[in-house]
CSV table of C-alpha atoms in Angstrom, one decimal:
chain,number,residue,atom,x,y,z
A,12,MET,CA,40.9,24.1,23.9
A,13,SER,CA,41.0,20.2,24.1
A,14,MET,CA,38.0,18.0,24.0
A,15,GLN,CA,38.9,17.0,27.6
A,16,ARG,CA,38.8,20.5,28.9
A,17,TYR,CA,35.4,21.0,27.3
A,18,GLY,CA,34.2,17.8,29.0
A,19,TYR,CA,35.5,18.8,32.4
A,20,ILE,CA,33.7,22.2,32.0
A,21,ILE,CA,30.3,20.6,31.1
A,22,MET,CA,30.9,18.2,34.2
A,23,LEU,CA,31.4,21.0,36.4
A,24,ALA,CA,28.2,22.9,35.1
A,25,GLY,CA,26.2,19.9,35.7
A,26,VAL,CA,27.4,19.6,39.3
A,27,VAL,CA,26.6,23.2,39.8
A,28,VAL,CA,23.0,22.7,38.4
A,29,GLY,CA,22.5,19.7,40.6
A,30,ILE,CA,23.6,21.2,43.8
A,31,VAL,CA,21.7,24.5,43.2
A,32,SER,CA,18.6,22.5,42.7
A,33,LEU,CA,19.1,20.6,45.8
A,34,LEU,CA,20.1,23.5,47.9
A,35,ALA,CA,17.3,25.9,46.4
A,36,ASP,CA,15.9,26.4,49.9
A,37,TYR,CA,19.2,27.4,51.4
A,38,PHE,CA,19.6,30.1,48.6
A,39,GLY,CA,16.1,31.5,49.2
A,40,ILE,CA,14.6,30.5,45.7
A,41,GLY,CA,12.7,27.3,47.1
A,42,SER,CA,9.0,27.1,48.5
A,43,GLY,CA,10.0,24.8,51.5
A,44,GLY,CA,10.9,21.2,51.2
A,45,ILE,CA,12.1,19.1,48.2
A,46,GLN,CA,9.9,20.1,45.3
A,47,ALA,CA,9.4,18.3,41.9
A,48,ALA,CA,11.1,21.1,40.1
A,49,GLN,CA,14.2,20.7,42.2
A,50,LEU,CA,14.5,16.9,41.6
A,51,LEU,CA,14.1,17.7,37.9
A,52,GLY,CA,16.8,20.0,38.2
A,53,THR,CA,19.0,17.5,39.9
A,54,GLN,CA,18.3,14.9,37.3
A,55,PHE,CA,19.3,17.2,34.6
A,56,GLY,CA,22.4,18.0,36.3
A,57,ILE,CA,23.3,14.4,36.5
A,58,VAL,CA,22.6,13.8,32.8
A,59,VAL,CA,24.9,16.8,32.0
A,60,VAL,CA,27.5,15.4,34.2
A,61,LEU,CA,27.6,12.0,32.2
A,62,ILE,CA,27.8,14.0,28.9
A,63,GLY,CA,30.7,15.7,30.1
A,64,TYR,CA,32.2,12.6,31.3
A,65,ALA,CA,31.8,11.0,28.0
A,66,ILE,CA,33.4,13.8,26.3
A,67,THR,CA,36.5,13.7,28.5
A,68,ARG,CA,36.9,10.1,27.2
A,69,LEU,CA,37.4,11.3,23.5
A,70,GLU,CA,40.6,11.0,21.8
A,71,ASP,CA,43.0,14.0,22.5
A,72,GLY,CA,43.2,16.3,19.2
A,73,LEU,CA,39.7,16.1,18.5
A,74,LYS,CA,38.1,19.5,17.1
A,75,ILE,CA,34.5,20.6,17.7
A,76,PRO,CA,33.2,20.9,14.1
A,77,SER,CA,31.6,24.1,13.2
A,78,LEU,CA,27.8,24.6,12.9
A,79,ARG,CA,28.1,24.7,9.1
A,80,SER,CA,30.2,21.6,8.6
A,81,ILE,CA,27.4,19.8,11.0
A,82,SER,CA,24.7,21.2,8.9
A,83,SER,CA,26.4,20.0,5.8
A,84,MET,CA,27.1,16.6,7.3
A,85,VAL,CA,23.5,16.0,8.2
A,86,ALA,CA,22.0,17.3,5.0
A,87,ASN,CA,24.5,14.9,3.0
A,88,ARG,CA,23.4,12.0,5.4
A,89,ILE,CA,19.7,12.9,4.7
A,90,LEU,CA,20.0,13.2,0.9
A,91,ASN,CA,22.1,9.9,0.7
A,92,THR,CA,19.4,7.9,2.9
A,93,GLN,CA,18.6,4.6,1.4
A,94,PRO,CA,14.9,4.0,0.6
A,95,TYR,CA,14.5,1.3,3.5
A,96,VAL,CA,15.1,4.1,6.0
A,97,TRP,CA,12.3,6.2,4.9
A,98,PHE,CA,10.1,3.2,4.7
A,99,PHE,CA,11.0,2.4,8.5
A,100,VAL,CA,10.6,6.3,9.3
A,101,THR,CA,7.0,6.6,7.7
A,102,PHE,CA,6.1,3.2,9.1
A,103,PHE,CA,6.8,4.4,12.6
A,104,GLY,CA,5.2,7.9,11.9
A,105,VAL,CA,1.9,6.4,10.6
A,106,TYR,CA,2.0,3.9,13.3
A,107,LEU,CA,2.0,6.6,15.9
A,108,TRP,CA,-0.6,8.5,14.1
A,109,MET,CA,-3.1,5.8,13.2
A,110,PHE,CA,-2.6,3.3,16.0
A,111,VAL,CA,-1.1,4.6,19.2
A,112,SER,CA,-3.1,8.0,18.9
A,113,PRO,CA,-6.6,6.6,18.5
A,114,ILE,CA,-6.1,3.9,21.0
A,115,PHE,CA,-4.1,5.4,23.8
A,116,LEU,CA,-4.2,9.2,23.2
A,117,ASN,CA,-7.6,9.8,22.7
A,118,THR,CA,-9.9,12.5,24.4
A,119,ASP,CA,-11.7,9.8,26.4
A,120,LEU,CA,-8.5,9.0,28.2
A,121,GLN,CA,-9.3,5.3,28.0
A,122,MET,CA,-7.9,2.6,25.7
A,123,GLN,CA,-10.1,2.5,22.6
A,124,TYR,CA,-9.8,-1.1,20.8
A,125,PHE,CA,-10.1,-1.4,17.2
A,126,ASN,CA,-13.6,-2.8,17.2
A,127,ARG,CA,-16.0,-3.3,14.4
A,128,PHE,CA,-13.8,-1.5,11.9
A,129,ILE,CA,-14.9,-4.3,9.4
A,130,PRO,CA,-18.7,-4.0,8.7
A,131,HIS,CA,-20.8,-6.7,10.4
A,132,GLY,CA,-21.9,-9.2,8.0
A,133,GLY,CA,-23.4,-11.8,10.3
A,134,ARG,CA,-21.5,-15.1,10.2
A,135,ILE,CA,-18.2,-14.9,8.9
A,136,GLY,CA,-17.4,-15.7,5.2
A,137,MET,CA,-20.4,-13.5,4.0
A,138,ASP,CA,-19.1,-13.1,0.4
A,139,MET,CA,-18.6,-17.0,-0.1
A,140,ARG,CA,-21.6,-17.8,1.5
A,141,ALA,CA,-23.5,-15.8,-1.0
A,142,ILE,CA,-21.7,-17.1,-4.0
A,143,VAL,CA,-22.4,-20.7,-2.8
A,144,GLU,CA,-25.9,-19.7,-2.5
A,145,TYR,CA,-26.0,-18.7,-5.9
A,146,ILE,CA,-24.1,-22.0,-7.1
A,147,TYR,CA,-26.9,-23.8,-5.2
A,148,ASN,CA,-29.7,-21.9,-6.9
A,149,TRP,CA,-28.1,-22.9,-10.3
A,150,LEU,CA,-27.3,-26.4,-9.8
A,151,VAL,CA,-30.0,-27.6,-7.3
A,152,LEU,CA,-33.0,-25.2,-8.2
A,153,ASP,CA,-32.2,-24.8,-11.9
A,154,GLN,CA,-32.2,-21.0,-11.6
A,155,SER,CA,-29.6,-18.7,-13.2
A,156,PRO,CA,-26.6,-17.8,-11.1
A,157,TYR,CA,-27.2,-14.1,-12.1
A,158,ALA,CA,-31.0,-14.1,-11.4
A,159,SER,CA,-30.3,-11.2,-8.8
A,160,GLY,CA,-29.1,-9.1,-11.6
A,161,PHE,CA,-26.1,-7.8,-9.3
A,162,ILE,CA,-23.6,-10.6,-8.7
A,163,ALA,CA,-20.9,-10.2,-11.3
A,164,TYR,CA,-18.5,-13.1,-10.7
A,165,PRO,CA,-17.4,-14.9,-14.0
A,166,PRO,CA,-18.9,-18.3,-14.9
A,167,PHE,CA,-15.6,-19.9,-14.3
A,168,ALA,CA,-15.6,-18.8,-10.5
A,169,LEU,CA,-18.9,-20.2,-10.0
A,170,ILE,CA,-17.8,-23.7,-11.6
A,171,LEU,CA,-14.5,-23.7,-9.5
A,172,PHE,CA,-16.2,-23.1,-6.3
A,173,SER,CA,-19.2,-25.4,-6.8
A,174,PRO,CA,-17.5,-28.6,-5.0
A,175,PHE,CA,-18.0,-26.1,-1.9
A,176,LEU,CA,-21.6,-27.5,-1.8
A,177,LEU,CA,-20.3,-31.0,-1.0
A,178,ILE,CA,-18.3,-29.8,2.1
A,179,GLY,CA,-20.7,-27.2,3.3
A,180,TYR,CA,-20.2,-24.5,5.7
A,181,PRO,CA,-18.1,-23.6,7.7
A,182,ALA,CA,-15.7,-26.2,6.0
A,183,TYR,CA,-15.4,-24.2,2.8
A,184,PHE,CA,-14.5,-21.0,4.9
A,185,TYR,CA,-11.7,-22.9,6.4
A,186,VAL,CA,-10.5,-23.9,3.1
A,187,MET,CA,-10.7,-20.2,1.7
A,188,THR,CA,-8.7,-19.1,4.8
A,189,PHE,CA,-6.0,-21.6,4.1
A,190,LEU,CA,-5.8,-20.9,0.4
A,191,THR,CA,-5.7,-17.2,1.0
A,192,LEU,CA,-2.9,-17.5,3.7
A,193,LEU,CA,-1.0,-19.7,1.3
A,194,CYS,CA,-1.3,-17.5,-1.7
A,195,HIS,CA,-0.4,-14.5,0.3
A,196,LEU,CA,2.7,-16.2,1.6
A,197,ILE,CA,3.6,-16.9,-2.2
A,198,SER,CA,2.7,-13.5,-3.7
A,199,ALA,CA,4.0,-11.1,-0.9
A,200,LEU,CA,7.0,-12.8,0.5
A,201,ILE,CA,8.5,-15.6,-1.7
A,202,ILE,CA,8.0,-14.2,-5.1
A,203,PRO,CA,9.3,-10.7,-4.0
A,204,LEU,CA,12.3,-12.4,-2.5
A,205,LEU,CA,13.0,-14.3,-5.7
A,206,ILE,CA,12.5,-11.3,-7.9
A,207,THR,CA,14.6,-8.9,-6.0
A,208,ASN,CA,17.5,-11.4,-5.4
A,209,ARG,CA,17.0,-10.9,-1.6
A,210,ARG,CA,18.0,-7.2,-1.7
A,211,ASN,CA,16.5,-5.2,0.9
A,212,VAL,CA,15.3,-8.3,2.7
A,213,SER,CA,14.4,-6.6,6.0
A,214,LEU,CA,12.2,-4.4,4.1
A,215,THR,CA,10.5,-7.1,2.1
A,216,ILE,CA,9.8,-8.9,5.4
A,217,LEU,CA,8.6,-5.8,7.0
A,218,ILE,CA,5.9,-5.3,4.3
A,219,PHE,CA,5.0,-9.0,4.4
A,220,ALA,CA,4.6,-9.3,8.2
A,221,THR,CA,2.6,-6.0,8.6
A,222,SER,CA,0.4,-7.0,5.7
A,223,LEU,CA,-0.7,-10.1,7.7
A,224,PHE,CA,-2.3,-7.5,10.2
A,225,SER,CA,-3.6,-5.0,7.8
A,226,TYR,CA,-7.0,-4.0,7.5
A,227,GLY,CA,-7.4,-5.1,4.0
A,228,PHE,CA,-6.0,-8.6,4.6
A,229,GLN,CA,-8.2,-9.0,7.7
A,230,PHE,CA,-11.3,-7.9,5.6
A,231,GLU,CA,-10.4,-10.4,2.8
A,232,LEU,CA,-10.3,-13.2,5.4
A,233,GLU,CA,-13.4,-12.2,7.1
A,234,ARG,CA,-15.5,-11.9,3.8
A,235,ALA,CA,-13.8,-15.1,2.4
A,236,GLN,CA,-12.9,-13.2,-0.7
A,237,PHE,CA,-10.4,-14.4,-3.3
A,238,ASN,CA,-8.6,-11.3,-4.5
A,239,ILE,CA,-5.4,-12.6,-3.4
A,240,ILE,CA,-5.9,-16.1,-4.8
A,241,ALA,CA,-6.7,-14.3,-8.2
A,242,PHE,CA,-3.7,-11.9,-7.8
A,243,THR,CA,-1.3,-14.6,-6.8
A,244,PHE,CA,-2.2,-16.5,-10.1
A,245,ALA,CA,-1.4,-13.4,-12.1
A,246,LEU,CA,1.7,-12.5,-10.2
A,247,LEU,CA,2.9,-16.3,-10.7
A,248,ALA,CA,2.2,-15.8,-14.6
A,249,ILE,CA,4.4,-12.8,-14.6
A,250,TYR,CA,7.1,-14.3,-12.7
A,251,ILE,CA,7.1,-17.4,-14.8
A,252,PHE,CA,6.9,-15.5,-18.1
A,253,HIS,CA,10.0,-13.4,-17.3
A,254,TYR,CA,12.3,-15.8,-15.2
A,255,HIS,CA,11.3,-19.1,-16.7
A,256,PRO,CA,10.5,-18.4,-20.2
A,257,ARG,CA,10.3,-22.2,-21.1
A,258,TYR,CA,7.0,-22.6,-19.2
A,259,ARG,CA,5.3,-19.5,-20.6
A,260,VAL,CA,2.4,-21.9,-21.6
A,261,ILE,CA,1.7,-22.4,-17.9
A,262,ALA,CA,2.1,-18.5,-17.5
A,263,TYR,CA,-0.8,-17.9,-20.0
A,264,PHE,CA,-2.8,-20.5,-18.2
A,265,PHE,CA,-2.3,-18.9,-14.8
A,266,ILE,CA,-3.0,-15.4,-16.0
A,267,SER,CA,-6.3,-16.8,-17.6
A,268,ILE,CA,-7.5,-18.4,-14.3
A,269,SER,CA,-6.8,-15.0,-12.5
A,270,ILE,CA,-8.9,-13.2,-15.2
A,271,GLN,CA,-11.6,-15.8,-15.1
A,272,LEU,CA,-11.8,-15.4,-11.2
A,273,LYS,CA,-11.9,-11.6,-11.0
A,274,ILE,CA,-11.8,-10.1,-14.7
A,275,TYR,CA,-9.8,-7.0,-13.3
A,276,PRO,CA,-6.4,-8.9,-13.6
A,277,ALA,CA,-6.8,-8.3,-17.4
A,278,ILE,CA,-5.0,-5.2,-16.8
A,279,PHE,CA,-1.8,-7.2,-15.9
A,280,LEU,CA,-1.4,-8.5,-19.4
A,281,LEU,CA,0.7,-5.5,-19.8
A,282,LEU,CA,3.3,-7.1,-17.8
A,283,LEU,CA,3.5,-10.1,-20.3
A,284,ILE,CA,5.9,-8.2,-22.5
A,285,GLU,CA,9.5,-9.2,-23.1
A,286,ASN,CA,10.5,-7.3,-26.2
A,287,TRP,CA,8.5,-3.9,-26.4
A,288,LYS,CA,9.7,-3.5,-30.2
A,289,ASP,CA,8.2,-6.8,-31.0
A,290,TRP,CA,4.7,-5.5,-32.0
A,291,ARG,CA,3.8,-8.7,-34.0
A,292,GLY,CA,4.5,-11.0,-31.3
A,293,ASN,CA,2.8,-8.9,-28.6
A,294,LEU,CA,-0.2,-8.5,-30.5
A,295,ILE,CA,-0.5,-12.2,-31.3
A,296,ARG,CA,-0.1,-13.0,-27.4
A,297,PHE,CA,-2.6,-10.3,-26.5
A,298,ALA,CA,-5.1,-11.4,-29.2
A,299,SER,CA,-4.8,-15.0,-28.4
A,300,LEU,CA,-5.2,-14.5,-24.5
A,301,GLY,CA,-8.0,-12.1,-25.3
A,302,PHE,CA,-9.9,-14.6,-27.5
A,303,VAL,CA,-9.2,-17.7,-25.0
A,304,ASN,CA,-10.6,-15.5,-22.0
A,305,ILE,CA,-13.8,-14.1,-24.0
A,306,ALA,CA,-14.6,-17.6,-25.1
A,307,ALA,CA,-14.3,-18.8,-21.5
A,308,LEU,CA,-17.0,-16.3,-20.2
A,309,PHE,CA,-19.4,-18.5,-22.4
A,310,LEU,CA,-18.5,-21.6,-20.4
A,311,LEU,CA,-22.4,-21.7,-19.3
A,312,GLY,CA,-23.7,-20.8,-22.5
A,313,ALA,CA,-24.7,-17.6,-24.6
A,314,LYS,CA,-27.8,-16.9,-22.4
A,315,THR,CA,-25.8,-17.1,-19.1
A,316,PHE,CA,-23.0,-14.9,-20.6
A,317,ALA,CA,-25.8,-12.3,-21.4
A,318,GLU,CA,-26.9,-12.3,-17.9
A,319,PHE,CA,-23.4,-12.0,-16.6
A,320,SER,CA,-22.9,-9.0,-18.9
A,321,ALA,CA,-26.0,-7.4,-17.6
A,322,ALA,CA,-24.9,-7.8,-13.9
A,323,VAL,CA,-21.5,-6.3,-14.8
A,324,ARG,CA,-23.1,-3.2,-16.3
A,325,SER,CA,-25.5,-3.2,-13.1
A,326,GLN,CA,-22.4,-3.0,-11.0
A,327,GLN,CA,-20.7,-0.4,-13.0
A,328,SER,CA,-23.8,1.9,-12.9
A,329,TYR,CA,-24.3,1.5,-9.1
A,330,GLY,CA,-24.4,4.8,-7.6
A,331,PRO,CA,-24.4,4.6,-3.6
A,332,SER,CA,-21.3,3.5,-2.0
A,333,TRP,CA,-19.8,3.4,1.4
A,334,ASN,CA,-16.4,4.5,2.8
A,335,GLY,CA,-14.9,1.1,2.2
A,336,ASN,CA,-15.4,1.7,-1.6
A,337,HIS,CA,-12.0,3.2,-2.9
A,338,SER,CA,-12.9,3.3,-6.6
A,339,ILE,CA,-12.7,6.6,-8.5
A,340,GLN,CA,-16.5,6.7,-8.6
A,341,GLY,CA,-17.0,6.0,-5.2
A,342,PHE,CA,-14.6,9.0,-4.2
A,343,VAL,CA,-16.4,11.4,-6.6
A,344,ASN,CA,-19.7,10.6,-5.2
A,345,GLN,CA,-18.7,11.4,-1.6
A,346,LEU,CA,-16.8,14.4,-3.0
A,347,ILE,CA,-19.9,15.9,-4.5
A,348,LEU,CA,-22.2,14.7,-1.6
A,349,ASP,CA,-20.4,16.2,1.4
A,350,GLY,CA,-17.0,17.4,0.2
A,351,PHE,CA,-15.4,15.4,3.1
A,352,GLY,CA,-16.4,18.5,5.3
A,353,LEU,CA,-14.0,20.6,3.4
A,354,PHE,CA,-16.4,22.7,1.1
A,355,PRO,CA,-19.4,24.9,1.7
A,356,GLU,CA,-22.7,23.8,0.3
A,357,SER,CA,-22.5,26.3,-2.6
A,358,THR,CA,-19.4,24.8,-3.9
A,359,LEU,CA,-20.9,21.2,-3.6
A,360,VAL,CA,-24.0,22.3,-5.6
A,361,ALA,CA,-21.5,23.4,-8.3
A,362,LEU,CA,-19.5,20.3,-8.3
A,363,ARG,CA,-22.6,18.1,-8.6
A,364,GLY,CA,-23.0,19.1,-12.2
A,365,TYR,CA,-19.5,18.2,-13.0
A,366,SER,CA,-19.3,14.5,-11.4
A,367,GLY,CA,-18.8,12.8,-14.7
A,368,SER,CA,-16.1,15.3,-15.9
A,369,ILE,CA,-14.2,14.8,-12.5
A,370,GLN,CA,-14.3,11.1,-12.9
A,371,LEU,CA,-13.0,11.5,-16.4
A,372,ALA,CA,-10.3,13.7,-15.4
A,373,VAL,CA,-9.1,11.3,-12.7
A,374,MET,CA,-9.1,8.5,-15.0
A,375,MET,CA,-7.1,10.4,-17.5
A,376,ILE,CA,-4.6,11.2,-14.9
A,377,PHE,CA,-4.3,7.2,-14.3
A,378,LEU,CA,-4.0,6.7,-17.9
A,379,LEU,CA,-1.3,9.4,-18.3
A,380,CYS,CA,0.9,7.7,-15.5
A,381,LEU,CA,0.3,4.5,-17.2
A,382,LEU,CA,1.3,5.8,-20.7
A,383,VAL,CA,4.4,7.4,-19.2
A,384,ILE,CA,5.8,4.0,-18.1
A,385,VAL,CA,4.6,2.2,-21.0
A,386,ILE,CA,6.2,4.8,-23.6
A,387,LYS,CA,9.4,5.1,-21.7
A,388,SER,CA,9.6,1.1,-21.4
A,389,TYR,CA,9.0,1.3,-25.2
A,390,HIS,CA,11.5,3.6,-26.1
A,391,ARG,CA,14.2,2.0,-24.0
A,392,ASN,CA,12.9,-1.5,-24.8
A,393,GLU,CA,13.2,-2.5,-21.2
A,394,GLY,CA,13.1,-6.2,-20.7
A,395,GLY,CA,12.0,-8.1,-17.7
A,396,LEU,CA,9.7,-7.3,-14.9
A,397,ASN,CA,9.1,-3.5,-14.6
A,398,PRO,CA,8.0,-3.0,-10.8
A,399,TYR,CA,6.7,0.5,-11.5
A,400,LEU,CA,4.5,-0.8,-14.2
A,401,LEU,CA,3.3,-3.6,-11.7
A,402,LEU,CA,2.5,-1.0,-9.2
A,403,VAL,CA,0.6,1.2,-11.6
A,404,CYS,CA,-1.4,-1.6,-12.9
A,405,THR,CA,-2.2,-3.0,-9.5
A,406,VAL,CA,-3.6,0.6,-8.5
A,407,GLY,CA,-5.6,0.7,-11.7
A,408,ALA,CA,-7.1,-2.7,-10.7
A,409,LEU,CA,-8.0,-1.2,-7.5
A,410,ILE,CA,-9.6,2.4,-8.5
A,411,LEU,CA,-11.2,1.6,-12.0
A,412,PRO,CA,-14.1,-0.8,-11.2
A,413,SER,CA,-17.1,1.3,-10.0
A,414,ILE,CA,-17.4,-1.0,-7.0
A,415,SER,CA,-13.8,-1.9,-5.2
A,416,ASN,CA,-14.1,-2.6,-1.6
A,417,ASP,CA,-11.2,-2.3,0.9
A,418,TYR,CA,-10.4,-6.0,1.1
A,419,LYS,CA,-8.8,-5.6,-2.4
A,420,LEU,CA,-6.3,-3.5,-0.7
A,421,SER,CA,-4.7,-6.8,0.3
A,422,ILE,CA,-3.1,-7.2,-3.1
A,423,LEU,CA,-0.9,-4.1,-2.7
A,424,ALA,CA,1.6,-6.0,-0.5
A,425,ALA,CA,3.2,-7.8,-3.3
A,426,PRO,CA,4.0,-5.0,-5.8
A,427,MET,CA,5.1,-2.8,-2.9
A,428,ALA,CA,7.4,-5.5,-1.6
A,429,ILE,CA,8.9,-6.0,-5.2
A,430,LEU,CA,9.3,-2.4,-6.0
A,431,ALA,CA,10.7,-1.5,-2.4
A,432,GLY,CA,13.3,-4.5,-2.9
A,433,MET,CA,14.5,-2.8,-6.1
A,434,LEU,CA,14.8,0.9,-4.9
A,435,ILE,CA,18.3,2.4,-4.4
A,436,VAL,CA,19.5,6.0,-4.0
A,437,SER,CA,22.6,7.0,-5.9
A,438,SER,CA,25.4,8.9,-4.2
A,439,GLN,CA,25.5,11.0,-7.4
A,440,GLY,CA,23.3,13.6,-8.7
A,441,ARG,CA,22.4,17.3,-7.8
A,442,VAL,CA,21.0,18.4,-4.4
A,443,LEU,CA,17.7,19.3,-5.9
A,444,SER,CA,17.1,16.0,-7.6
A,445,LYS,CA,18.0,14.1,-4.3
A,446,THR,CA,15.7,16.4,-2.3
A,447,LEU,CA,12.7,15.8,-4.6
A,448,ASN,CA,13.4,12.1,-4.7
A,449,GLY,CA,13.4,11.9,-0.9
A,450,ILE,CA,10.0,13.9,-0.6
A,451,VAL,CA,8.5,12.0,-3.2
A,452,LEU,CA,9.7,8.6,-1.4
A,453,ILE,CA,8.4,9.7,2.0
A,454,LEU,CA,4.9,10.4,0.3
A,455,PHE,CA,5.0,7.2,-1.4
A,456,SER,CA,6.0,4.9,1.5
A,457,GLY,CA,3.6,7.0,4.0
A,458,ALA,CA,0.7,6.6,1.7
A,459,TYR,CA,1.3,2.8,1.8
A,460,TRP,CA,1.3,2.5,5.5
A,461,ILE,CA,-2.0,4.7,5.6
A,462,LEU,CA,-3.6,2.0,3.7
A,463,GLN,CA,-3.0,-0.7,6.2
A,464,TYR,CA,-5.5,0.9,8.8
A,465,PRO,CA,-9.0,0.9,8.8
A,466,PHE,CA,-10.9,3.9,7.8
A,467,LYS,CA,-12.9,4.4,11.0
A,468,PHE,CA,-9.7,5.8,12.7
A,469,LYS,CA,-8.5,8.1,10.0
A,470,PRO,CA,-9.2,12.1,9.2
A,471,GLU,CA,-12.3,12.4,7.0
A,472,ILE,CA,-10.4,13.2,4.1
A,473,LEU,CA,-8.7,9.9,4.2
A,474,THR,CA,-11.6,7.5,5.0
A,475,ARG,CA,-11.9,6.7,1.3
A,476,SER,CA,-8.6,4.7,0.5
A,477,PHE,CA,-8.6,6.1,-3.0
A,478,LEU,CA,-6.8,9.5,-2.0
A,479,ALA,CA,-3.8,7.4,-0.6
A,480,LEU,CA,-3.8,5.0,-3.7
A,481,PHE,CA,-3.8,8.2,-5.8
A,482,ILE,CA,-0.8,9.7,-4.1
A,483,LEU,CA,0.8,6.1,-4.6
A,484,LEU,CA,0.2,6.2,-8.2
A,485,LEU,CA,1.5,9.7,-8.7
A,486,ALA,CA,4.5,9.1,-6.7
A,487,GLY,CA,5.3,5.9,-8.1
A,488,THR,CA,5.3,7.4,-11.3
A,489,LEU,CA,7.7,10.1,-10.3
A,490,LEU,CA,10.0,7.6,-8.8
A,491,TYR,CA,10.1,5.7,-12.1
A,492,ILE,CA,11.0,9.1,-13.9
A,493,PHE,CA,13.5,10.0,-11.2
A,494,ARG,CA,15.2,6.5,-11.9
A,495,LEU,CA,15.4,7.0,-15.5
A,496,ARG,CA,17.1,10.4,-14.9
A,497,GLN,CA,19.5,8.8,-12.4
A,498,ASN,CA,20.5,6.1,-14.9
A,499,VAL,CA,21.0,8.8,-17.6
A,500,SER,CA,23.2,11.0,-15.3
A,501,GLU,CA,25.3,7.9,-14.2
A,502,SER,CA,25.9,6.7,-17.7
């Protein structure tokens, strides 16, 4: 039977459905008068007629494919779906789950705005206001900037921000806002476009655009923090090192500024490797940068360095934490405290005796993921920027410090944009490997989008961003392994 005949049959069926719906009372199956069900049936009949008409317009000679061929075609399309599609699919899925649902589909049947999802800190710019106060105590009152025993910003950061005393509040908050926006533009858009050679431009722009409204970025701006500024210096150093080797001295200068602002960017030194087999050159580079940065910690003298070290140790041993702390220690502390509502009290009592072991186990998993990429890079002597190593190092910078607040999530946009821009699915390979790659990619992109929303509107198990970061770590490592296998099979 031709497609046209199928179309006419479908049109006839639609007409019958519509007429029966309208004349339901005449046939004795209605309840008197036009009812909502009859109108629904009529609308359905019209839709069926339109579908039938569309089929009649198809070319003659076309055959209806079998269910098996349709299933095979759909499966093949899904398995060969490019990464940017999964990023868009998971973006909309998480958007419906963590934005539309709590705001419009809540049980109160009222629009619930995202309100007070960042802890109230009085006047805006609380963190920078605190830093300026410490600088004031140091320069004007001749007190130690680390007198509180808790602030742990390196001496260079205090020196760098000391001119803020001259312009006062809120002028320095406006300066910090402008610098943060500029650095975010450079790190999350311009550098990814340069590194990826503008592949997957739409995905890069999506990640950048959504990051501007993300929970972490808003938190960074509200507190006048400078994680994005520090990270941008690190990323500029990595970019210059690999793509403009003539200016590597500038790269070393930039990475040192980054480390002296926040310390944790020291982990990005692993990205300053061009030849993994050149042990001597790499050791000299790391030793030189290590010496310079350790020496820079003594800018205000040995006594001030000792006070700074004591403040760092005090922070690392800090026990209490809140939901906005996504560190390993913060996650484990809540796990043994209330188990996120998943475990009975007897289980929690048993877990409390192993909190240190649990933290150590999680750190070992992170180190394993890092070592997998480092060892594979060494054996393959991979040159250039490794986006997977950049991502794993970024996750490490987020989860390893004992206090790591959610404003640091804002630095994730750049490595995600770079990695997403380099992802590609090969048309070759076995069905199983493609299936696993697709599942991991969905978890990977979904975990990132989850991190864009405040913890107040998430399920309890996800209130700590650590779990999503941990999934991002594991999925990113697996994607790297899949990429290596894909390269081997293609070669």
